[in-house]
mmCIF file of C-alpha atoms in Angstrom:
data_model
loop_
_atom_site.group_PDB
_atom_site.id
_atom_site.type_symbol
_atom_site.label_atom_id
_atom_site.label_comp_id
_atom_site.label_asym_id
_atom_site.label_seq_id
_atom_site.Cartn_x
_atom_site.Cartn_y
_atom_site.Cartn_z
ATOM 1 C CA UNK A 1 174.147 50.041 299.266
ATOM 2 C CA UNK A 2 175.193 53.205 301.012
ATOM 3 C CA UNK A 3 175.018 56.718 299.656
ATOM 4 C CA UNK A 4 177.880 59.111 300.151
ATOM 5 C CA UNK A 5 176.962 62.202 302.114
ATOM 6 C CA UNK A 6 179.825 64.211 300.701
ATOM 7 C CA UNK A 7 178.733 66.769 298.103
ATOM 8 C CA UNK A 8 180.486 67.451 294.815
ATOM 9 C CA UNK A 9 183.876 69.071 294.952
ATOM 10 C CA UNK A 10 183.689 72.838 294.548
ATOM 11 C CA UNK A 11 184.713 74.108 291.149
ATOM 12 C CA UNK A 12 188.027 75.872 290.830
ATOM 13 C CA UNK A 13 187.556 79.654 290.956
ATOM 14 C CA UNK A 14 188.017 81.529 287.711
ATOM 15 C CA UNK A 15 189.823 84.861 287.387
ATOM 16 C CA UNK A 16 187.992 88.110 286.830
ATOM 17 C CA UNK A 17 186.290 88.665 283.451
ATOM 18 C CA UNK A 18 189.000 91.085 282.340
ATOM 19 C CA UNK A 19 191.697 88.563 283.256
ATOM 20 C CA UNK A 20 189.882 85.837 281.303
ATOM 21 C CA UNK A 21 189.933 87.950 278.205
ATOM 22 C CA UNK A 22 193.565 88.875 278.693
ATOM 23 C CA UNK A 23 194.547 85.222 279.091
ATOM 24 C CA UNK A 24 192.639 84.269 275.957
ATOM 25 C CA UNK A 25 194.260 87.004 273.892
ATOM 26 C CA UNK A 26 197.677 86.113 275.297
ATOM 27 C CA UNK A 27 197.204 82.644 273.780
ATOM 28 C CA UNK A 28 196.115 84.186 270.453
ATOM 29 C CA UNK A 29 192.662 82.593 270.662
ATOM 30 C CA UNK A 30 189.558 84.202 269.205
ATOM 31 C CA UNK A 31 186.086 84.017 270.681
ATOM 32 C CA UNK A 32 184.979 81.742 267.853
ATOM 33 C CA UNK A 33 187.841 79.303 268.506
ATOM 34 C CA UNK A 34 187.090 79.144 272.227
ATOM 35 C CA UNK A 35 183.376 78.725 271.548
ATOM 36 C CA UNK A 36 184.006 75.858 269.134
ATOM 37 C CA UNK A 37 186.355 74.115 271.571
ATOM 38 C CA UNK A 38 184.051 74.441 274.575
ATOM 39 C CA UNK A 39 180.827 73.809 272.677
ATOM 40 C CA UNK A 40 179.024 77.134 273.069
ATOM 41 C CA UNK A 41 178.340 80.189 270.934
ATOM 42 C CA UNK A 42 180.700 83.180 270.637
ATOM 43 C CA UNK A 43 178.067 85.294 272.381
ATOM 44 C CA UNK A 44 178.325 83.018 275.427
ATOM 45 C CA UNK A 45 182.113 83.420 275.512
ATOM 46 C CA UNK A 46 181.665 87.170 275.251
ATOM 47 C CA UNK A 47 179.251 87.059 278.189
ATOM 48 C CA UNK A 48 181.821 85.098 280.238
ATOM 49 C CA UNK A 49 184.477 87.750 279.539
ATOM 50 C CA UNK A 50 182.211 90.684 280.385
ATOM 51 C CA UNK A 51 180.979 89.261 283.695
ATOM 52 C CA UNK A 52 177.324 88.795 282.746
ATOM 53 C CA UNK A 53 177.476 85.007 283.183
ATOM 54 C CA UNK A 54 179.968 82.367 284.314
ATOM 55 C CA UNK A 55 180.673 78.920 282.876
ATOM 56 C CA UNK A 56 179.526 75.873 284.839
ATOM 57 C CA UNK A 57 180.229 72.191 285.000
ATOM 58 C CA UNK A 58 182.355 70.577 282.316
ATOM 59 C CA UNK A 59 182.358 73.745 280.237
ATOM 60 C CA UNK A 60 183.901 75.615 283.143
ATOM 61 C CA UNK A 61 186.732 73.085 283.395
ATOM 62 C CA UNK A 62 187.275 73.061 279.632
ATOM 63 C CA UNK A 63 187.255 76.852 279.449
ATOM 64 C CA UNK A 64 189.737 77.155 282.333
ATOM 65 C CA UNK A 65 192.132 74.681 280.709
ATOM 66 C CA UNK A 66 191.787 76.350 277.333
ATOM 67 C CA UNK A 67 192.769 79.834 278.519
ATOM 68 C CA UNK A 68 195.392 78.470 280.899
ATOM 69 C CA UNK A 69 193.913 79.220 284.322
ATOM 70 C CA UNK A 70 193.142 75.691 285.529
ATOM 71 C CA UNK A 71 195.276 76.293 288.615
ATOM 72 C CA UNK A 72 194.184 79.852 289.188
ATOM 73 C CA UNK A 73 194.151 81.080 292.757
ATOM 74 C CA UNK A 74 192.108 84.203 293.472
ATOM 75 C CA UNK A 75 193.815 87.052 295.208
ATOM 76 C CA UNK A 76 193.007 87.152 298.940
ATOM 77 C CA UNK A 77 190.569 89.793 300.046
ATOM 78 C CA UNK A 78 192.116 92.561 302.175
ATOM 79 C CA UNK A 79 189.191 92.351 304.577
ATOM 80 C CA UNK A 80 189.452 88.591 305.148
ATOM 81 C CA UNK A 81 193.090 87.537 305.260
ATOM 82 C CA UNK A 82 196.524 89.069 305.219
ATOM 83 C CA UNK A 83 198.179 89.885 301.927
ATOM 84 C CA UNK A 84 201.694 89.290 303.091
ATOM 85 C CA UNK A 85 201.762 85.824 301.570
ATOM 86 C CA UNK A 86 201.365 87.171 298.013
ATOM 87 C CA UNK A 87 202.852 90.565 297.183
ATOM 88 C CA UNK A 88 201.668 92.448 294.136
ATOM 89 C CA UNK A 89 204.141 93.736 291.614
ATOM 90 C CA UNK A 90 204.164 97.502 290.977
ATOM 91 C CA UNK A 91 203.596 96.861 287.291
ATOM 92 C CA UNK A 92 200.362 94.969 287.987
ATOM 93 C CA UNK A 93 197.463 97.040 286.663
ATOM 94 C CA UNK A 94 195.762 98.871 289.464
ATOM 95 C CA UNK A 95 198.023 97.505 292.241
ATOM 96 C CA UNK A 96 200.897 99.971 292.223
ATOM 97 C CA UNK A 97 201.422 103.704 292.124
ATOM 98 C CA UNK A 98 201.468 103.621 288.319
ATOM 99 C CA UNK A 99 197.811 102.605 288.316
ATOM 100 C CA UNK A 100 196.608 104.788 291.158
ATOM 101 C CA UNK A 101 198.514 107.981 290.540
ATOM 102 C CA UNK A 102 200.238 109.250 287.405
ATOM 103 C CA UNK A 103 203.940 109.223 288.209
ATOM 104 C CA UNK A 104 206.511 110.428 285.663
ATOM 105 C CA UNK A 105 208.991 107.693 286.604
ATOM 106 C CA UNK A 106 206.626 104.736 286.005
ATOM 107 C CA UNK A 107 207.830 102.010 283.601
ATOM 108 C CA UNK A 108 207.043 102.520 279.917
ATOM 109 C CA UNK A 109 206.044 100.041 277.266
ATOM 110 C CA UNK A 110 206.477 99.893 273.516
ATOM 111 C CA UNK A 111 203.632 101.145 271.334
ATOM 112 C CA UNK A 112 203.856 98.467 268.678
ATOM 113 C CA UNK A 113 200.869 96.140 268.654
ATOM 114 C CA UNK A 114 203.114 93.060 268.675
ATOM 115 C CA UNK A 115 205.486 94.280 271.360
ATOM 116 C CA UNK A 116 202.765 95.722 273.625
ATOM 117 C CA UNK A 117 201.837 92.423 275.267
ATOM 118 C CA UNK A 118 202.344 91.657 278.937
ATOM 119 C CA UNK A 119 203.118 88.008 279.658
ATOM 120 C CA UNK A 120 201.804 86.948 283.025
ATOM 121 C CA UNK A 121 201.749 83.590 284.719
ATOM 122 C CA UNK A 122 198.094 82.768 285.420
ATOM 123 C CA UNK A 123 199.074 81.116 288.701
ATOM 124 C CA UNK A 124 200.975 84.104 290.013
ATOM 125 C CA UNK A 125 199.891 87.613 290.927
ATOM 126 C CA UNK A 126 202.925 89.382 289.503
ATOM 127 C CA UNK A 127 203.598 89.700 285.740
ATOM 128 C CA UNK A 128 206.597 87.962 284.249
ATOM 129 C CA UNK A 129 207.565 90.947 282.097
ATOM 130 C CA UNK A 130 210.179 93.237 283.616
ATOM 131 C CA UNK A 131 210.544 96.979 283.247
ATOM 132 C CA UNK A 132 212.660 98.321 280.392
ATOM 133 C CA UNK A 133 216.226 99.275 281.015
ATOM 134 C CA UNK A 134 216.798 102.690 282.484
ATOM 135 C CA UNK A 135 213.603 102.629 284.562
ATOM 136 C CA UNK A 136 213.549 101.467 288.127
ATOM 137 C CA UNK A 137 210.366 99.720 289.278
ATOM 138 C CA UNK A 138 208.187 101.771 291.545
ATOM 139 C CA UNK A 139 207.969 100.945 295.220
ATOM 140 C CA UNK A 140 205.339 98.337 296.081
ATOM 141 C CA UNK A 141 202.120 99.577 297.522
ATOM 142 C CA UNK A 142 201.801 98.933 301.266
ATOM 143 C CA UNK A 143 199.275 96.181 301.791
ATOM 144 C CA UNK A 144 196.554 96.412 304.447
ATOM 145 C CA UNK A 145 197.082 94.309 307.508
ATOM 146 C CA UNK A 146 195.037 91.279 308.394
ATOM 147 C CA UNK A 147 191.746 91.531 310.258
ATOM 148 C CA UNK A 148 190.492 94.750 308.679
ATOM 149 C CA UNK A 149 186.795 95.441 308.652
ATOM 150 C CA UNK A 150 184.987 96.305 305.448
ATOM 151 C CA UNK A 151 185.001 100.005 306.349
ATOM 152 C CA UNK A 152 188.737 100.021 307.084
ATOM 153 C CA UNK A 153 189.603 98.165 303.869
ATOM 154 C CA UNK A 154 187.416 100.527 301.857
ATOM 155 C CA UNK A 155 188.974 103.592 303.493
ATOM 156 C CA UNK A 156 192.457 102.245 302.752
ATOM 157 C CA UNK A 157 191.613 101.745 299.077
ATOM 158 C CA UNK A 158 190.008 105.179 298.883
ATOM 159 C CA UNK A 159 192.930 106.957 300.523
ATOM 160 C CA UNK A 160 195.386 105.208 298.221
ATOM 161 C CA UNK A 161 193.629 105.695 294.876
ATOM 162 C CA UNK A 162 191.250 108.676 295.094
ATOM 163 C CA UNK A 163 193.796 111.538 294.717
ATOM 164 C CA UNK A 164 195.554 110.027 291.699
ATOM 165 C CA UNK A 165 192.271 108.977 290.129
ATOM 166 C CA UNK A 166 190.960 112.530 290.414
ATOM 167 C CA UNK A 167 193.979 113.801 288.470
ATOM 168 C CA UNK A 168 193.395 111.158 285.820
ATOM 169 C CA UNK A 169 189.796 112.283 285.481
ATOM 170 C CA UNK A 170 190.941 115.880 285.023
ATOM 171 C CA UNK A 171 193.202 114.865 282.142
ATOM 172 C CA UNK A 172 190.366 112.816 280.653
ATOM 173 C CA UNK A 173 187.622 115.454 280.874
ATOM 174 C CA UNK A 174 189.318 118.816 281.439
ATOM 175 C CA UNK A 175 186.678 119.612 284.087
ATOM 176 C CA UNK A 176 187.570 119.716 287.752
ATOM 177 C CA UNK A 177 184.021 119.431 289.107
ATOM 178 C CA UNK A 178 183.260 116.495 286.833
ATOM 179 C CA UNK A 179 186.501 114.820 287.900
ATOM 180 C CA UNK A 180 185.580 114.901 291.559
ATOM 181 C CA UNK A 181 182.002 113.864 290.776
ATOM 182 C CA UNK A 182 183.190 110.868 288.732
ATOM 183 C CA UNK A 183 185.503 109.682 291.514
ATOM 184 C CA UNK A 184 182.752 110.023 294.138
ATOM 185 C CA UNK A 185 180.322 108.125 291.927
ATOM 186 C CA UNK A 186 182.838 105.326 291.359
ATOM 187 C CA UNK A 187 183.576 104.883 295.063
ATOM 188 C CA UNK A 188 179.900 105.083 296.001
ATOM 189 C CA UNK A 189 179.215 102.293 293.545
ATOM 190 C CA UNK A 190 182.176 100.359 294.930
ATOM 191 C CA UNK A 191 180.798 100.608 298.479
ATOM 192 C CA UNK A 192 177.370 99.410 297.351
ATOM 193 C CA UNK A 193 179.039 96.382 295.711
ATOM 194 C CA UNK A 194 181.916 96.063 298.139
ATOM 195 C CA UNK A 195 181.878 92.243 298.486
ATOM 196 C CA UNK A 196 182.426 91.975 294.734
ATOM 197 C CA UNK A 197 185.091 94.698 294.701
ATOM 198 C CA UNK A 198 186.943 93.219 297.678
ATOM 199 C CA UNK A 199 187.216 89.834 295.944
ATOM 200 C CA UNK A 200 188.380 91.345 292.655
ATOM 201 C CA UNK A 201 192.031 90.884 291.729
ATOM 202 C CA UNK A 202 192.333 94.595 290.919
ATOM 203 C CA UNK A 203 190.015 96.696 293.132
ATOM 204 C CA UNK A 204 191.638 99.942 291.980
ATOM 205 C CA UNK A 205 191.084 98.946 288.354
ATOM 206 C CA UNK A 206 187.443 98.158 289.116
ATOM 207 C CA UNK A 207 186.908 101.631 290.562
ATOM 208 C CA UNK A 208 188.895 103.259 287.751
ATOM 209 C CA UNK A 209 186.749 101.604 285.070
ATOM 210 C CA UNK A 210 183.550 102.883 286.708
ATOM 211 C CA UNK A 211 184.979 106.398 287.027
ATOM 212 C CA UNK A 212 186.094 106.465 283.377
ATOM 213 C CA UNK A 213 182.687 105.284 282.165
ATOM 214 C CA UNK A 214 180.887 107.938 284.222
ATOM 215 C CA UNK A 215 183.240 110.732 283.171
ATOM 216 C CA UNK A 216 182.907 109.881 279.457
ATOM 217 C CA UNK A 217 179.109 109.701 279.485
ATOM 218 C CA UNK A 218 177.674 111.892 276.684
ATOM 219 C CA UNK A 219 174.775 112.937 278.915
ATOM 220 C CA UNK A 220 177.033 115.412 280.711
ATOM 221 C CA UNK A 221 176.813 117.662 277.659
ATOM 222 C CA UNK A 222 173.223 118.442 278.621
ATOM 223 C CA UNK A 223 174.320 119.825 281.989
ATOM 224 C CA UNK A 224 175.160 123.488 282.013
ATOM 225 C CA UNK A 225 178.019 123.151 284.509
ATOM 226 C CA UNK A 226 179.853 120.567 282.361
ATOM 227 C CA UNK A 227 179.345 121.911 278.863
ATOM 228 C CA UNK A 228 182.659 123.739 278.674
ATOM 229 C CA UNK A 229 186.082 122.693 279.843
ATOM 230 C CA UNK A 230 187.979 124.619 282.498
ATOM 231 C CA UNK A 231 190.610 127.193 281.654
ATOM 232 C CA UNK A 232 193.784 125.553 280.280
ATOM 233 C CA UNK A 233 197.158 125.943 282.042
ATOM 234 C CA UNK A 234 199.037 129.204 281.677
ATOM 235 C CA UNK A 235 202.321 127.542 280.731
ATOM 236 C CA UNK A 236 202.520 127.374 276.886
ATOM 237 C CA UNK A 237 203.924 123.829 276.752
ATOM 238 C CA UNK A 238 201.384 122.433 279.200
ATOM 239 C CA UNK A 239 198.627 124.390 277.515
ATOM 240 C CA UNK A 240 199.485 122.864 274.132
ATOM 241 C CA UNK A 241 199.522 119.346 275.578
ATOM 242 C CA UNK A 242 196.260 119.913 277.452
ATOM 243 C CA UNK A 243 194.437 121.255 274.399
ATOM 244 C CA UNK A 244 195.841 118.520 272.149
ATOM 245 C CA UNK A 245 194.763 115.860 274.640
ATOM 246 C CA UNK A 246 191.207 117.223 274.856
ATOM 247 C CA UNK A 247 191.093 117.442 271.065
ATOM 248 C CA UNK A 248 191.376 113.659 270.750
ATOM 249 C CA UNK A 249 188.252 111.497 270.449
ATOM 250 C CA UNK A 250 187.141 110.142 273.842
ATOM 251 C CA UNK A 251 188.084 106.553 273.011
ATOM 252 C CA UNK A 252 191.582 107.589 271.847
ATOM 253 C CA UNK A 253 192.064 109.787 274.907
ATOM 254 C CA UNK A 254 191.082 106.999 277.303
ATOM 255 C CA UNK A 255 193.354 104.458 275.604
ATOM 256 C CA UNK A 256 196.289 106.868 275.646
ATOM 257 C CA UNK A 257 195.855 107.700 279.326
ATOM 258 C CA UNK A 258 195.480 104.086 280.407
ATOM 259 C CA UNK A 259 198.517 102.900 278.493
ATOM 260 C CA UNK A 260 200.992 105.794 278.553
ATOM 261 C CA UNK A 261 199.926 107.568 281.763
ATOM 262 C CA UNK A 262 198.547 104.855 284.046
ATOM 263 C CA UNK A 263 200.964 102.226 282.719
ATOM 264 C CA UNK A 264 198.656 99.368 281.730
ATOM 265 C CA UNK A 265 199.679 96.830 279.140
ATOM 266 C CA UNK A 266 197.906 96.612 275.816
ATOM 267 C CA UNK A 267 195.734 93.570 276.714
ATOM 268 C CA UNK A 268 194.672 95.199 279.993
ATOM 269 C CA UNK A 269 193.948 98.478 278.183
ATOM 270 C CA UNK A 270 191.879 96.672 275.560
ATOM 271 C CA UNK A 271 189.930 94.771 278.213
ATOM 272 C CA UNK A 272 189.181 97.890 280.243
ATOM 273 C CA UNK A 273 188.055 99.860 277.182
ATOM 274 C CA UNK A 274 185.985 96.875 275.953
ATOM 275 C CA UNK A 275 187.819 96.721 272.633
ATOM 276 C CA UNK A 276 189.927 94.128 270.882
ATOM 277 C CA UNK A 277 193.688 94.243 271.222
ATOM 278 C CA UNK A 278 194.279 95.317 267.576
ATOM 279 C CA UNK A 279 191.653 98.050 267.957
ATOM 280 C CA UNK A 280 193.292 99.333 271.156
ATOM 281 C CA UNK A 281 196.711 99.325 269.454
ATOM 282 C CA UNK A 282 195.292 101.251 266.492
ATOM 283 C CA UNK A 283 193.716 103.848 268.797
ATOM 284 C CA UNK A 284 196.969 104.232 270.681
ATOM 285 C CA UNK A 285 199.057 104.722 267.540
ATOM 286 C CA UNK A 286 196.562 107.188 266.051
ATOM 287 C CA UNK A 287 196.430 109.168 269.304
ATOM 288 C CA UNK A 288 200.216 109.407 269.439
ATOM 289 C CA UNK A 289 200.371 110.463 265.796
ATOM 290 C CA UNK A 290 197.777 113.181 266.388
ATOM 291 C CA UNK A 291 199.665 114.519 269.396
ATOM 292 C CA UNK A 292 202.953 114.388 267.470
ATOM 293 C CA UNK A 293 201.494 116.773 264.889
ATOM 294 C CA UNK A 294 200.931 119.414 267.579
ATOM 295 C CA UNK A 295 203.855 118.749 269.917
ATOM 296 C CA UNK A 296 207.367 119.259 268.511
ATOM 297 C CA UNK A 297 209.099 117.019 271.053
ATOM 298 C CA UNK A 298 206.937 114.082 269.969
ATOM 299 C CA UNK A 299 207.393 114.781 266.269
ATOM 300 C CA UNK A 300 211.163 114.487 266.593
ATOM 301 C CA UNK A 301 210.949 111.020 268.137
ATOM 302 C CA UNK A 302 210.361 108.298 265.566
ATOM 303 C CA UNK A 303 210.712 105.367 267.985
ATOM 304 C CA UNK A 304 207.326 104.473 269.556
ATOM 305 C CA UNK A 305 209.085 103.720 272.818
ATOM 306 C CA UNK A 306 210.599 107.201 272.841
ATOM 307 C CA UNK A 307 207.198 108.752 272.253
ATOM 308 C CA UNK A 308 205.765 106.698 275.082
ATOM 309 C CA UNK A 309 208.508 107.899 277.436
ATOM 310 C CA UNK A 310 208.060 111.543 276.486
ATOM 311 C CA UNK A 311 204.278 111.302 276.792
ATOM 312 C CA UNK A 312 204.539 109.628 280.168
ATOM 313 C CA UNK A 313 206.792 112.361 281.501
ATOM 314 C CA UNK A 314 204.698 115.165 280.046
ATOM 315 C CA UNK A 315 201.379 113.727 281.215
ATOM 316 C CA UNK A 316 202.778 113.074 284.675
ATOM 317 C CA UNK A 317 204.086 116.627 284.967
ATOM 318 C CA UNK A 318 200.779 118.026 283.682
ATOM 319 C CA UNK A 319 198.726 115.976 286.134
ATOM 320 C CA UNK A 320 200.872 116.953 289.116
ATOM 321 C CA UNK A 321 201.002 120.637 288.163
ATOM 322 C CA UNK A 322 197.252 121.124 287.809
ATOM 323 C CA UNK A 323 195.172 122.012 290.857
ATOM 324 C CA UNK A 324 192.327 119.569 291.287
ATOM 325 C CA UNK A 325 189.724 119.539 294.062
ATOM 326 C CA UNK A 326 190.506 117.352 297.018
ATOM 327 C CA UNK A 327 188.276 114.299 297.250
ATOM 328 C CA UNK A 328 185.938 114.221 300.250
ATOM 329 C CA UNK A 329 186.771 111.996 303.224
ATOM 330 C CA UNK A 330 186.090 108.294 302.867
ATOM 331 C CA UNK A 331 183.436 108.203 305.646
ATOM 332 C CA UNK A 332 181.513 110.951 303.857
ATOM 333 C CA UNK A 333 181.579 108.966 300.604
ATOM 334 C CA UNK A 334 180.381 105.823 302.394
ATOM 335 C CA UNK A 335 177.587 107.776 304.081
ATOM 336 C CA UNK A 336 176.590 109.284 300.737
ATOM 337 C CA UNK A 337 176.569 105.850 299.124
ATOM 338 C CA UNK A 338 174.295 104.469 301.834
ATOM 339 C CA UNK A 339 172.033 107.504 301.553
ATOM 340 C CA UNK A 340 171.724 107.137 297.778
ATOM 341 C CA UNK A 341 171.087 103.404 298.149
ATOM 342 C CA UNK A 342 168.365 104.141 300.701
ATOM 343 C CA UNK A 343 166.720 106.669 298.380
ATOM 344 C CA UNK A 344 166.722 104.205 295.502
ATOM 345 C CA UNK A 345 165.313 101.511 297.759
ATOM 346 C CA UNK A 346 162.474 103.744 298.954
ATOM 347 C CA UNK A 347 161.779 104.847 295.390
ATOM 348 C CA UNK A 348 161.611 101.215 294.265
ATOM 349 C CA UNK A 349 159.254 100.363 297.121
ATOM 350 C CA UNK A 350 156.998 103.318 296.344
ATOM 351 C CA UNK A 351 156.924 102.374 292.678
ATOM 352 C CA UNK A 352 156.043 98.785 293.605
ATOM 353 C CA UNK A 353 153.229 99.926 295.897
ATOM 354 C CA UNK A 354 151.909 102.260 293.198
ATOM 355 C CA UNK A 355 152.020 99.484 290.621
ATOM 356 C CA UNK A 356 150.194 97.042 292.912
ATOM 357 C CA UNK A 357 147.565 99.657 293.814
ATOM 358 C CA UNK A 358 146.957 100.521 290.176
ATOM 359 C CA UNK A 359 146.618 96.862 289.259
ATOM 360 C CA UNK A 360 144.171 96.218 292.109
ATOM 361 C CA UNK A 361 142.085 99.255 291.198
ATOM 362 C CA UNK A 362 141.953 98.166 287.576
ATOM 363 C CA UNK A 363 140.887 94.646 288.506
ATOM 364 C CA UNK A 364 138.193 96.011 290.824
ATOM 365 C CA UNK A 365 136.689 98.471 288.353
ATOM 366 C CA UNK A 366 137.062 96.480 285.160
ATOM 367 C CA UNK A 367 133.880 94.773 283.778
ATOM 368 C CA UNK A 368 133.568 91.044 284.366
ATOM 369 C CA UNK A 369 131.997 90.252 280.987
ATOM 370 C CA UNK A 370 132.192 91.603 277.515
ATOM 371 C CA UNK A 371 129.497 94.034 276.453
ATOM 372 C CA UNK A 372 129.208 94.600 272.769
ATOM 373 C CA UNK A 373 129.058 98.318 272.037
ATOM 374 C CA UNK A 374 126.052 99.712 270.186
ATOM 375 C CA UNK A 375 126.734 100.898 266.711
ATOM 376 C CA UNK A 376 126.028 104.614 266.207
ATOM 377 C CA UNK A 377 122.890 105.593 264.250
ATOM 378 C CA UNK A 378 123.347 106.281 260.582
ATOM 379 C CA UNK A 379 121.047 107.730 257.946
ATOM 380 C CA UNK A 380 120.071 105.197 255.279
ATOM 381 C CA UNK A 381 119.359 106.495 251.790
ATOM 382 C CA UNK A 382 117.496 105.046 248.820
ATOM 383 C CA UNK A 383 114.587 103.562 250.828
ATOM 384 C CA UNK A 384 111.113 104.544 249.557
ATOM 385 C CA UNK A 385 108.736 106.175 252.038
ATOM 386 C CA UNK A 386 106.194 104.079 253.829
ATOM 387 C CA UNK A 387 102.967 103.570 251.751
ATOM 388 C CA UNK A 388 99.324 102.735 252.685
ATOM 389 C CA UNK A 389 95.669 103.041 251.653
ATOM 390 C CA UNK A 390 94.495 106.418 250.509
ATOM 391 C CA UNK A 391 91.977 108.468 252.434
ATOM 392 C CA UNK A 392 88.344 107.386 251.856
ATOM 393 C CA UNK A 393 86.114 109.726 249.970
ATOM 394 C CA UNK A 394 82.621 110.632 251.265
ATOM 395 C CA UNK A 395 81.074 108.255 248.765
ATOM 396 C CA UNK A 396 83.278 105.463 249.985
ATOM 397 C CA UNK A 397 82.402 106.247 253.552
ATOM 398 C CA UNK A 398 78.644 106.126 252.740
ATOM 399 C CA UNK A 399 79.044 102.786 251.058
ATOM 400 C CA UNK A 400 81.055 101.464 253.961
ATOM 401 C CA UNK A 401 78.401 102.575 256.408
ATOM 402 C CA UNK A 402 75.618 101.001 254.459
ATOM 403 C CA UNK A 403 77.445 97.725 254.146
ATOM 404 C CA UNK A 404 78.154 97.602 257.814
ATOM 405 C CA UNK A 405 74.517 98.294 258.622
ATOM 406 C CA UNK A 406 73.126 95.557 256.388
ATOM 407 C CA UNK A 407 75.533 92.903 257.477
ATOM 408 C CA UNK A 408 75.064 93.507 261.169
ATOM 409 C CA UNK A 409 72.789 90.437 261.678
ATOM 410 C CA UNK A 410 74.271 88.306 258.997
ATOM 411 C CA UNK A 411 73.301 87.862 255.403
ATOM 412 C CA UNK A 412 69.712 86.982 254.507
ATOM 413 C CA UNK A 413 69.057 83.539 253.142
ATOM 414 C CA UNK A 414 68.170 83.609 249.520
ATOM 415 C CA UNK A 415 65.080 81.498 248.863
ATOM 416 C CA UNK A 416 64.542 80.581 245.293
ATOM 417 C CA UNK A 417 61.105 81.368 243.989
ATOM 418 C CA UNK A 418 59.361 78.858 241.793
ATOM 419 C CA UNK A 419 57.112 80.428 239.277
#
């Protein structure tokens, strides 16, 4: 009997966590339904779609077939192989100018929750949905050539997405310094985790999600430089739009920018904001209704598609008209990322050494056996004073002395006398 030396066949790669969720929602499947079909809990499915864990074995195969990605092929990394064999559509989230820079002529989508779904073949990189009539698709993004190093691929992504992302951050926060800081933080994090970002189907979307999360952090309110927004535009129309946009709740503002300004579909917007598709649609409709109350041109348009078109044009013009700080060069961001990583590494090492030293000192000085502590002294009441014989009187002393003198040689024998 011979044993085969060939190992098990490698499992088929799964799409990114955001794509898994989008595929599940495109098939109108809930987390509970997927969990019941695969044989896990809904919390496990949620962990698969957030990237904390990945399915394995038979559950991986069943999950891939259930969401329709059994034949999924991951997008080639720009630093490993050429991308000429698979071109990305301009309407793909994060792969075209509509996702990297806010352009007024990007395709628009309907605002209705049922019509705002993007149908995409899981085996292809480009979505099946086409742009509405009257809008020409944007030019495809030039792909990096084959044989790029990690630094060159990172610099290409940074050069392509950093300027537009900075303008998006300015519309999201209204603070120029915070916008540049958020973009730098996102790209520093991307360089620290570059192997993961390079293999992602949407590297620009990965960086954008990190930048949005950093920019919307409530801790910035404690910083004096970011407490107040910058001065609004001088133009009355742009000023009204800018103030109305900043007046929205942060979650509504982010959903509106991702869908109407960046050009993402509703499932992609919901996945990036970590919300369900109905919740994202509700936020989008409420944000548009709030802006329509303050902007006359939106109030006159009843069609959601018309509002989306007007908002896209206005947001694009506002983003391009505002002066935002230029992002630093890509080599400087990479150097800063490595410097921050080095500082964190040294801090972790110092903390580990301090922890080990403290533990060793404690073990050396700690007692080896238990010593019961002595109870503190306490006054006891109700006990009578110590008693004893009273002091002998002179008569008693004389009697005592005489008795001791007579009995010194023992008692005398009593001899009876016979009369």
